[in-house]
Amino acid sequence: MSTDQLSRTFAALADPTRRAMLARLSEGEATVGQLAEPFAMSFAAVSKHLRVLEAAGLVSRGRDAQYRPARLDARPLAAASDWIGDYAKFWADSFESLGSYLDRLQQTNPKSNPAKENDDV
Amino acid sequence: MSTDQLSRTFAALADPTRRAMLARLSEGEATVGQLAEPFAMSFAAVSKHLRVLEAAGLVSRGRDAQYRPARLDARPLAAASDWIGDYAKFWADSFESLGSYLDRLQQTNPKSNPAKENDDV
DNA sequence: TTAGTTCTAAACCGATGAGTTGAATATAGC
DNA sequence: GCTATATTCAACTCATCGGTTTAGAACTAA
């Protein structure tokens, strides 16, 4: 895997343990111990997952006595959502062909050119 | 990485070459040769990337003489978008606290309980 | 200072990922 | 059948990933 921001974000999300950690963090800050609790996994492994999430910018860490509480930072998810959103027209209606979808778009907003929206990676 | 559908989708998206291929496919079917053209990479490597995309359900293949045209299937992206969407409230407005965001949600739609939407992985 | 708790660093291991090269397969056209 | 083109398979390399264990660092509390 290369190492641009979007790749790091998607790579971080590719692991179900990390997705579960993000879900937990969406309820509020948590320590490594609290994050490790649901998993049959060493603290060190959880610590490593946190490093991956941190490198992706999805988590920031603090310090509270011995504890290093982790806090969710969802901003990279906005970029990921934007990227995926460019493809929304392709799943918008599985029974509707892309052609008729574009036709309908043209009707709604005749100025736009919806056929050329996926030039970036 | 484990091997559930969502993990396969995110893992497939974690590679910039594969994202570029999806972008190309959003303009229409393409053969391996056409997909390989922008990259300094062997056909075999492109073929492998296509297998990953196929395993993630993002691409389906056909047959046209010697060619095995690939076609975009964006449906798995809808599931990925849904997952990420659960976190939209956390990036919705970086200057607005989560608390006031939830307050505003309550005002708009007093029946819902937006505080408990992230129980799944 | 000593002991206890929480977390991370380091070294290691097996599995997987992304790429290569070279041979094999599938199809078309002659 | 023979040859050319498009694609995949197989075997290999090298790096990274997810996990472990052991030891050490950061901090608190006696």
mmCIF file of C-alpha atoms (C1' of nucleotides) in Angstrom:
data_model
loop_
_atom_site.group_PDB
_atom_site.id
_atom_site.type_symbol
_atom_site.label_atom_id
_atom_site.label_comp_id
_atom_site.label_asym_id
_atom_site.label_seq_id
_atom_site.Cartn_x
_atom_site.Cartn_y
_atom_site.Cartn_z
ATOM 1 C CA MET A 1 0.000 0.000 0.000
ATOM 2 C CA SER A 2 1.201 3.505 -0.680
ATOM 3 C CA THR A 3 0.944 6.085 2.015
ATOM 4 C CA ASP A 4 -1.290 8.984 1.003
ATOM 5 C CA GLN A 5 -3.920 10.143 3.411
ATOM 6 C CA LEU A 6 -6.875 8.428 1.737
ATOM 7 C CA SER A 7 -4.994 5.136 1.530
ATOM 8 C CA ARG A 8 -4.112 5.312 5.206
ATOM 9 C CA THR A 9 -7.717 6.027 6.073
ATOM 10 C CA PHE A 10 -9.116 3.128 4.069
ATOM 11 C CA ALA A 11 -6.373 0.800 5.295
ATOM 12 C CA ALA A 12 -7.179 1.734 8.887
ATOM 13 C CA LEU A 13 -10.857 0.981 8.278
ATOM 14 C CA ALA A 14 -10.087 -2.381 6.678
ATOM 15 C CA ASP A 15 -9.572 -4.019 10.067
ATOM 16 C CA PRO A 16 -12.714 -4.931 12.041
ATOM 17 C CA THR A 17 -10.924 -4.544 15.369
ATOM 18 C CA ARG A 18 -10.074 -0.962 14.476
ATOM 19 C CA ARG A 19 -13.616 -0.277 13.284
ATOM 20 C CA ALA A 20 -14.885 -1.574 16.614
ATOM 21 C CA MET A 21 -12.474 0.723 18.413
ATOM 22 C CA LEU A 22 -13.755 3.698 16.456
ATOM 23 C CA ALA A 23 -17.307 2.703 17.331
ATOM 24 C CA ARG A 24 -16.334 2.593 20.987
ATOM 25 C CA LEU A 25 -14.620 5.958 20.724
ATOM 26 C CA SER A 26 -17.720 7.477 19.170
ATOM 27 C CA GLU A 27 -19.240 7.131 22.639
ATOM 28 C CA GLY A 28 -16.413 9.100 24.190
ATOM 29 C CA GLU A 29 -12.749 8.990 25.163
ATOM 30 C CA ALA A 30 -11.354 5.653 26.254
ATOM 31 C CA THR A 31 -8.130 4.295 27.676
ATOM 32 C CA VAL A 32 -6.171 1.438 26.120
ATOM 33 C CA GLY A 33 -7.511 -0.871 28.798
ATOM 34 C CA GLN A 34 -11.093 0.092 28.086
ATOM 35 C CA LEU A 35 -10.546 -0.321 24.360
ATOM 36 C CA ALA A 36 -8.902 -3.715 24.860
ATOM 37 C CA GLU A 37 -11.641 -5.056 27.109
ATOM 38 C CA PRO A 38 -13.926 -6.518 24.377
ATOM 39 C CA PHE A 39 -11.052 -8.312 22.624
ATOM 40 C CA ALA A 40 -9.021 -11.438 23.313
ATOM 41 C CA MET A 41 -5.867 -9.518 22.572
ATOM 42 C CA SER A 42 -2.899 -8.113 24.454
ATOM 43 C CA PHE A 43 -2.685 -4.448 25.404
ATOM 44 C CA ALA A 44 0.326 -4.179 23.130
ATOM 45 C CA ALA A 45 -1.758 -5.270 20.138
ATOM 46 C CA VAL A 46 -4.423 -2.690 20.963
ATOM 47 C CA SER A 47 -1.702 -0.105 21.369
ATOM 48 C CA LYS A 48 -0.489 -0.925 17.865
ATOM 49 C CA HIS A 49 -3.967 -0.580 16.416
ATOM 50 C CA LEU A 50 -4.183 2.813 18.076
ATOM 51 C CA ARG A 51 -0.939 3.813 16.414
ATOM 52 C CA VAL A 52 -2.416 2.925 13.034
ATOM 53 C CA LEU A 53 -5.544 4.938 13.763
ATOM 54 C CA GLU A 54 -3.396 7.822 14.960
ATOM 55 C CA ALA A 55 -1.271 7.707 11.795
ATOM 56 C CA ALA A 56 -4.501 7.891 9.797
ATOM 57 C CA GLY A 57 -5.532 10.928 11.818
ATOM 58 C CA LEU A 58 -8.612 9.164 13.113
ATOM 59 C CA VAL A 59 -7.580 9.264 16.748
ATOM 60 C CA SER A 60 -5.677 11.660 18.962
ATOM 61 C CA ARG A 61 -4.161 10.815 22.317
ATOM 62 C CA GLY A 62 -4.002 12.654 25.593
ATOM 63 C CA ARG A 63 -2.391 12.071 28.941
ATOM 64 C CA ASP A 64 -4.190 11.627 32.238
ATOM 65 C CA ALA A 65 -1.883 10.218 34.921
ATOM 66 C CA GLN A 66 -0.845 6.737 33.740
ATOM 67 C CA TYR A 67 -3.590 6.789 31.160
ATOM 68 C CA ARG A 68 -3.279 7.807 27.519
ATOM 69 C CA PRO A 69 -6.917 8.401 26.630
ATOM 70 C CA ALA A 70 -7.787 8.157 22.945
ATOM 71 C CA ARG A 71 -10.304 10.447 21.332
ATOM 72 C CA LEU A 72 -12.067 10.095 17.978
ATOM 73 C CA ASP A 73 -11.213 12.532 15.206
ATOM 74 C CA ALA A 74 -13.593 11.815 12.357
ATOM 75 C CA ARG A 75 -12.322 14.429 9.922
ATOM 76 C CA PRO A 76 -10.450 11.949 7.697
ATOM 77 C CA LEU A 77 -13.746 10.096 7.324
ATOM 78 C CA ALA A 78 -15.185 13.160 5.605
ATOM 79 C CA ALA A 79 -12.571 12.850 2.867
ATOM 80 C CA ALA A 80 -13.228 9.129 2.545
ATOM 81 C CA SER A 81 -16.942 9.817 2.357
ATOM 82 C CA ASP A 82 -16.378 12.406 -0.348
ATOM 83 C CA TRP A 83 -14.356 9.956 -2.412
ATOM 84 C CA ILE A 84 -17.000 7.262 -2.149
ATOM 85 C CA GLY A 85 -19.728 9.819 -2.764
ATOM 86 C CA ASP A 86 -18.462 10.351 -6.296
ATOM 87 C CA TYR A 87 -19.721 6.841 -7.040
ATOM 88 C CA ALA A 88 -23.151 7.288 -5.503
ATOM 89 C CA LYS A 89 -24.732 7.665 -8.920
ATOM 90 C CA PHE A 90 -23.601 4.136 -9.746
ATOM 91 C CA TRP A 91 -25.454 2.513 -6.906
ATOM 92 C CA ALA A 92 -28.258 5.093 -6.600
ATOM 93 C CA ASP A 93 -30.849 2.797 -8.134
ATOM 94 C CA SER A 94 -29.824 -0.717 -9.096
ATOM 95 C CA PHE A 95 -32.950 -1.084 -11.261
ATOM 96 C CA GLU A 96 -32.276 2.120 -13.117
ATOM 97 C CA SER A 97 -29.579 2.175 -15.781
ATOM 98 C CA LEU A 98 -26.783 4.697 -15.474
ATOM 99 C CA GLY A 99 -27.978 6.214 -18.737
ATOM 100 C CA SER A 100 -31.458 6.982 -17.498
ATOM 101 C CA TYR A 101 -30.001 8.217 -14.203
ATOM 102 C CA LEU A 102 -27.875 10.711 -16.126
ATOM 103 C CA ASP A 103 -30.890 11.649 -18.264
ATOM 104 C CA ARG A 104 -32.865 12.368 -15.145
ATOM 105 C CA LEU A 105 -29.979 14.411 -13.698
ATOM 106 C CA GLN A 106 -29.874 16.463 -16.889
ATOM 107 C CA GLN A 107 -33.596 17.149 -16.571
ATOM 108 C CA THR A 108 -33.234 18.290 -12.971
ATOM 109 C CA ASN A 109 -30.164 20.414 -13.574
ATOM 110 C CA PRO A 110 -29.490 20.954 -17.296
ATOM 111 C CA LYS A 111 -26.353 23.036 -16.686
ATOM 112 C CA SER A 112 -24.227 20.331 -15.088
ATOM 113 C CA ASN A 113 -22.254 17.658 -16.887
ATOM 114 C CA PRO A 114 -22.533 14.628 -14.614
ATOM 115 C CA ALA A 115 -20.603 12.324 -16.933
ATOM 116 C CA LYS A 116 -17.201 13.723 -15.970
ATOM 117 C CA GLU A 117 -16.912 13.560 -12.215
ATOM 118 C CA ASN A 118 -14.418 10.772 -11.566
ATOM 119 C CA ASP A 119 -11.106 11.979 -12.881
ATOM 120 C CA ASP A 120 -9.307 11.883 -9.567
ATOM 121 C CA VAL A 121 -8.061 8.829 -7.693
ATOM 122 C CA MET B 1 -7.173 -8.482 8.084
ATOM 123 C CA SER B 2 -10.295 -10.531 8.537
ATOM 124 C CA THR B 3 -12.469 -11.214 5.588
ATOM 125 C CA ASP B 4 -15.963 -9.808 6.005
ATOM 126 C CA GLN B 5 -17.479 -7.837 3.179
ATOM 127 C CA LEU B 6 -16.840 -4.405 4.633
ATOM 128 C CA SER B 7 -13.206 -5.250 5.374
ATOM 129 C CA ARG B 8 -12.688 -6.493 1.828
ATOM 130 C CA THR B 9 -14.231 -3.312 0.465
ATOM 131 C CA PHE B 10 -12.074 -0.985 2.549
ATOM 132 C CA ALA B 11 -8.964 -3.067 1.878
ATOM 133 C CA ALA B 12 -9.640 -2.890 -1.852
ATOM 134 C CA LEU B 13 -9.982 0.883 -1.621
ATOM 135 C CA ALA B 14 -6.764 1.234 0.375
ATOM 136 C CA ASP B 15 -4.637 0.891 -2.771
ATOM 137 C CA PRO B 16 -4.347 3.963 -5.012
ATOM 138 C CA THR B 17 -3.832 1.837 -8.125
ATOM 139 C CA ARG B 18 -7.146 0.120 -7.481
ATOM 140 C CA ARG B 19 -8.887 3.424 -6.804
ATOM 141 C CA ALA B 20 -7.559 4.707 -10.126
ATOM 142 C CA MET B 21 -8.905 1.593 -11.830
ATOM 143 C CA LEU B 22 -12.328 2.160 -10.326
ATOM 144 C CA ALA B 23 -12.220 5.760 -11.537
ATOM 145 C CA ARG B 24 -11.400 4.532 -15.018
ATOM 146 C CA LEU B 25 -14.188 1.966 -14.871
ATOM 147 C CA SER B 26 -16.656 4.649 -13.859
ATOM 148 C CA GLU B 27 -16.308 5.875 -17.454
ATOM 149 C CA GLY B 28 -17.222 2.472 -18.817
ATOM 150 C CA GLU B 29 -16.018 -1.098 -19.302
ATOM 151 C CA ALA B 30 -12.315 -1.601 -19.889
ATOM 152 C CA THR B 31 -9.979 -4.446 -20.756
ATOM 153 C CA VAL B 32 -6.923 -5.355 -18.716
ATOM 154 C CA GLY B 33 -4.748 -3.694 -21.305
ATOM 155 C CA GLN B 34 -6.713 -0.472 -21.155
ATOM 156 C CA LEU B 35 -6.646 -0.520 -17.360
ATOM 157 C CA ALA B 36 -2.901 -1.168 -17.324
ATOM 158 C CA GLU B 37 -2.077 1.624 -19.753
ATOM 159 C CA PRO B 38 -1.630 4.462 -17.200
ATOM 160 C CA PHE B 39 0.626 2.376 -14.943
ATOM 161 C CA ALA B 40 4.240 1.244 -15.080
ATOM 162 C CA MET B 41 3.150 -2.228 -14.135
ATOM 163 C CA SER B 42 2.846 -5.640 -15.745
ATOM 164 C CA PHE B 43 -0.471 -6.975 -17.034
ATOM 165 C CA ALA B 44 -0.210 -9.713 -14.420
ATOM 166 C CA ALA B 45 -0.108 -7.144 -11.646
ATOM 167 C CA VAL B 46 -3.184 -5.405 -13.029
ATOM 168 C CA SER B 47 -4.858 -8.772 -13.338
ATOM 169 C CA LYS B 48 -4.188 -9.375 -9.644
ATOM 170 C CA HIS B 49 -5.636 -6.008 -8.685
ATOM 171 C CA LEU B 50 -8.736 -6.903 -10.660
ATOM 172 C CA ARG B 51 -9.040 -10.137 -8.711
ATOM 173 C CA VAL B 52 -8.990 -8.150 -5.466
ATOM 174 C CA LEU B 53 -11.667 -5.791 -6.773
ATOM 175 C CA GLU B 54 -13.710 -8.756 -7.960
ATOM 176 C CA ALA B 55 -13.415 -10.472 -4.557
ATOM 177 C CA ALA B 56 -14.686 -7.252 -3.001
ATOM 178 C CA GLY B 57 -17.628 -7.295 -5.407
ATOM 179 C CA LEU B 58 -16.596 -3.975 -6.903
ATOM 180 C CA VAL B 59 -15.960 -5.321 -10.379
ATOM 181 C CA SER B 60 -17.475 -8.014 -12.565
ATOM 182 C CA ARG B 61 -15.841 -9.538 -15.612
ATOM 183 C CA GLY B 62 -17.153 -10.504 -18.996
ATOM 184 C CA ARG B 63 -15.746 -12.178 -22.059
ATOM 185 C CA ASP B 64 -15.382 -10.632 -25.487
ATOM 186 C CA ALA B 65 -13.090 -12.679 -27.722
ATOM 187 C CA GLN B 66 -9.631 -12.662 -26.096
ATOM 188 C CA TYR B 67 -10.685 -9.817 -23.863
ATOM 189 C CA ARG B 68 -12.065 -10.046 -20.341
ATOM 190 C CA PRO B 69 -13.696 -6.638 -19.977
ATOM 191 C CA ALA B 70 -14.171 -5.396 -16.421
ATOM 192 C CA ARG B 71 -17.238 -3.472 -15.367
ATOM 193 C CA LEU B 72 -17.793 -1.384 -12.235
ATOM 194 C CA ASP B 73 -20.245 -2.629 -9.619
ATOM 195 C CA ALA B 74 -20.529 0.113 -7.028
ATOM 196 C CA ARG B 75 -23.002 -1.615 -4.716
ATOM 197 C CA PRO B 76 -20.403 -2.502 -2.036
ATOM 198 C CA LEU B 77 -19.575 1.207 -1.884
ATOM 199 C CA ALA B 78 -23.089 1.875 -0.647
ATOM 200 C CA ALA B 79 -22.426 -0.284 2.411
ATOM 201 C CA ALA B 80 -19.088 1.426 2.988
ATOM 202 C CA SER B 81 -20.761 4.805 2.653
ATOM 203 C CA ASP B 82 -23.411 3.781 5.161
ATOM 204 C CA TRP B 83 -20.775 2.730 7.673
ATOM 205 C CA ILE B 84 -18.879 5.973 7.341
ATOM 206 C CA GLY B 85 -22.122 7.923 7.376
ATOM 207 C CA ASP B 86 -22.720 6.889 10.965
ATOM 208 C CA TYR B 87 -19.804 9.149 11.868
ATOM 209 C CA ALA B 88 -20.961 12.164 9.871
ATOM 210 C CA LYS B 89 -22.178 13.882 13.026
ATOM 211 C CA PHE B 90 -18.608 13.880 14.319
ATOM 212 C CA TRP B 91 -17.234 15.853 11.416
ATOM 213 C CA ALA B 92 -20.432 17.714 10.483
ATOM 214 C CA ASP B 93 -19.208 20.992 11.934
ATOM 215 C CA SER B 94 -15.763 21.159 13.498
ATOM 216 C CA PHE B 95 -16.683 24.425 15.241
ATOM 217 C CA GLU B 96 -19.834 22.977 16.718
ATOM 218 C CA SER B 97 -19.608 20.650 19.695
ATOM 219 C CA LEU B 98 -21.132 17.186 19.440
ATOM 220 C CA GLY B 99 -23.467 18.159 22.259
ATOM 221 C CA SER B 100 -24.983 21.122 20.469
ATOM 222 C CA TYR B 101 -25.159 19.085 17.265
ATOM 223 C CA LEU B 102 -27.233 16.466 19.081
ATOM 224 C CA ASP B 103 -29.343 19.208 20.655
ATOM 225 C CA ARG B 104 -30.067 20.613 17.222
ATOM 226 C CA LEU B 105 -30.919 17.158 15.912
ATOM 227 C CA GLN B 106 -33.383 16.710 18.774
ATOM 228 C CA GLN B 107 -35.048 19.992 17.876
ATOM 229 C CA THR B 108 -35.405 19.002 14.236
ATOM 230 C CA ASN B 109 -36.641 15.481 14.927
ATOM 231 C CA PRO B 110 -37.631 15.004 18.580
ATOM 232 C CA LYS B 111 -38.600 11.329 18.101
ATOM 233 C CA SER B 112 -35.167 10.007 17.232
ATOM 234 C CA ASN B 113 -32.381 9.128 19.644
ATOM 235 C CA PRO B 114 -29.221 10.114 17.808
ATOM 236 C CA ALA B 115 -26.923 9.223 20.692
ATOM 237 C CA LYS B 116 -27.097 5.467 20.039
ATOM 238 C CA GLU B 117 -26.244 4.918 16.429
ATOM 239 C CA ASN B 118 -22.785 3.329 16.527
ATOM 240 C CA ASP B 119 -23.257 -0.071 18.096
ATOM 241 C CA ASP B 120 -22.158 -2.069 15.073
ATOM 242 C CA VAL B 121 -18.643 -2.516 13.786
ATOM 243 C "C1'" DT C 1 12.235 4.776 47.815
ATOM 244 C "C1'" DT C 2 9.486 1.098 46.749
ATOM 245 C "C1'" DA C 3 5.758 -1.050 44.761
ATOM 246 C "C1'" DG C 4 1.749 -1.086 41.681
ATOM 247 C "C1'" DT C 5 -0.669 0.268 37.395
ATOM 248 C "C1'" DT C 6 -0.919 1.594 32.587
ATOM 249 C "C1'" DC C 7 0.986 1.771 28.480
ATOM 250 C "C1'" DT C 8 4.764 1.357 24.775
ATOM 251 C "C1'" DA C 9 9.187 -0.395 22.571
ATOM 252 C "C1'" DA C 10 11.751 -4.173 20.701
ATOM 253 C "C1'" DA C 11 12.404 -8.405 18.829
ATOM 254 C "C1'" DC C 12 10.337 -11.944 16.831
ATOM 255 C "C1'" DC C 13 6.850 -14.995 13.930
ATOM 256 C "C1'" DG C 14 3.597 -16.496 10.415
ATOM 257 C "C1'" DA C 15 0.527 -14.778 6.973
ATOM 258 C "C1'" DT C 16 -0.677 -11.655 3.420
ATOM 259 C "C1'" DG C 17 0.186 -7.938 -0.165
ATOM 260 C "C1'" DA C 18 2.125 -6.006 -4.224
ATOM 261 C "C1'" DG C 19 5.112 -6.692 -7.510
ATOM 262 C "C1'" DT C 20 8.176 -9.494 -10.849
ATOM 263 C "C1'" DT C 21 9.240 -13.129 -14.638
ATOM 264 C "C1'" DG C 22 8.185 -16.921 -17.467
ATOM 265 C "C1'" DA C 23 5.128 -20.450 -18.941
ATOM 266 C "C1'" DA C 24 0.332 -21.701 -19.974
ATOM 267 C "C1'" DT C 25 -4.430 -20.826 -21.578
ATOM 268 C "C1'" DA C 26 -8.163 -18.754 -24.501
ATOM 269 C "C1'" DT C 27 -9.630 -16.871 -28.565
ATOM 270 C "C1'" DA C 28 -9.372 -15.030 -33.423
ATOM 271 C "C1'" DG C 29 -7.778 -15.114 -38.106
ATOM 272 C "C1'" DC C 30 -5.492 -17.231 -41.664
ATOM 273 C "C1'" DG D 1 -3.020 -26.557 -37.671
ATOM 274 C "C1'" DC D 2 -0.219 -22.273 -36.931
ATOM 275 C "C1'" DT D 3 0.462 -17.747 -35.286
ATOM 276 C "C1'" DA D 4 -0.666 -13.575 -32.943
ATOM 277 C "C1'" DT D 5 -2.927 -11.195 -29.099
ATOM 278 C "C1'" DA D 6 -4.924 -10.875 -24.433
ATOM 279 C "C1'" DT D 7 -5.037 -12.636 -20.157
ATOM 280 C "C1'" DT D 8 -3.996 -15.637 -16.250
ATOM 281 C "C1'" DC D 9 -1.207 -19.073 -13.488
ATOM 282 C "C1'" DA D 10 2.823 -20.394 -10.778
ATOM 283 C "C1'" DA D 11 6.699 -19.569 -8.383
ATOM 284 C "C1'" DC D 12 9.390 -16.368 -6.371
ATOM 285 C "C1'" DT D 13 10.982 -11.886 -3.718
ATOM 286 C "C1'" DC D 14 10.509 -8.364 -0.477
ATOM 287 C "C1'" DA D 15 7.833 -5.466 2.609
ATOM 288 C "C1'" DT D 16 4.119 -4.882 5.687
ATOM 289 C "C1'" DC D 17 0.498 -6.547 9.005
ATOM 290 C "C1'" DG D 18 -1.440 -8.484 13.029
ATOM 291 C "C1'" DG D 19 -0.264 -10.746 16.636
ATOM 292 C "C1'" DT D 20 2.883 -12.519 20.565
ATOM 293 C "C1'" DT D 21 6.257 -12.077 24.685
ATOM 294 C "C1'" DT D 22 9.453 -9.698 27.456
ATOM 295 C "C1'" DA D 23 11.255 -5.766 29.218
ATOM 296 C "C1'" DG D 24 11.111 -0.851 30.167
ATOM 297 C "C1'" DA D 25 9.015 3.794 30.719
ATOM 298 C "C1'" DA D 26 5.578 6.996 32.832
ATOM 299 C "C1'" DC D 27 3.080 7.900 36.412
ATOM 300 C "C1'" DT D 28 0.586 7.247 41.250
ATOM 301 C "C1'" DA D 29 0.400 6.035 45.905
ATOM 302 C "C1'" DA D 30 2.263 4.480 50.137
#
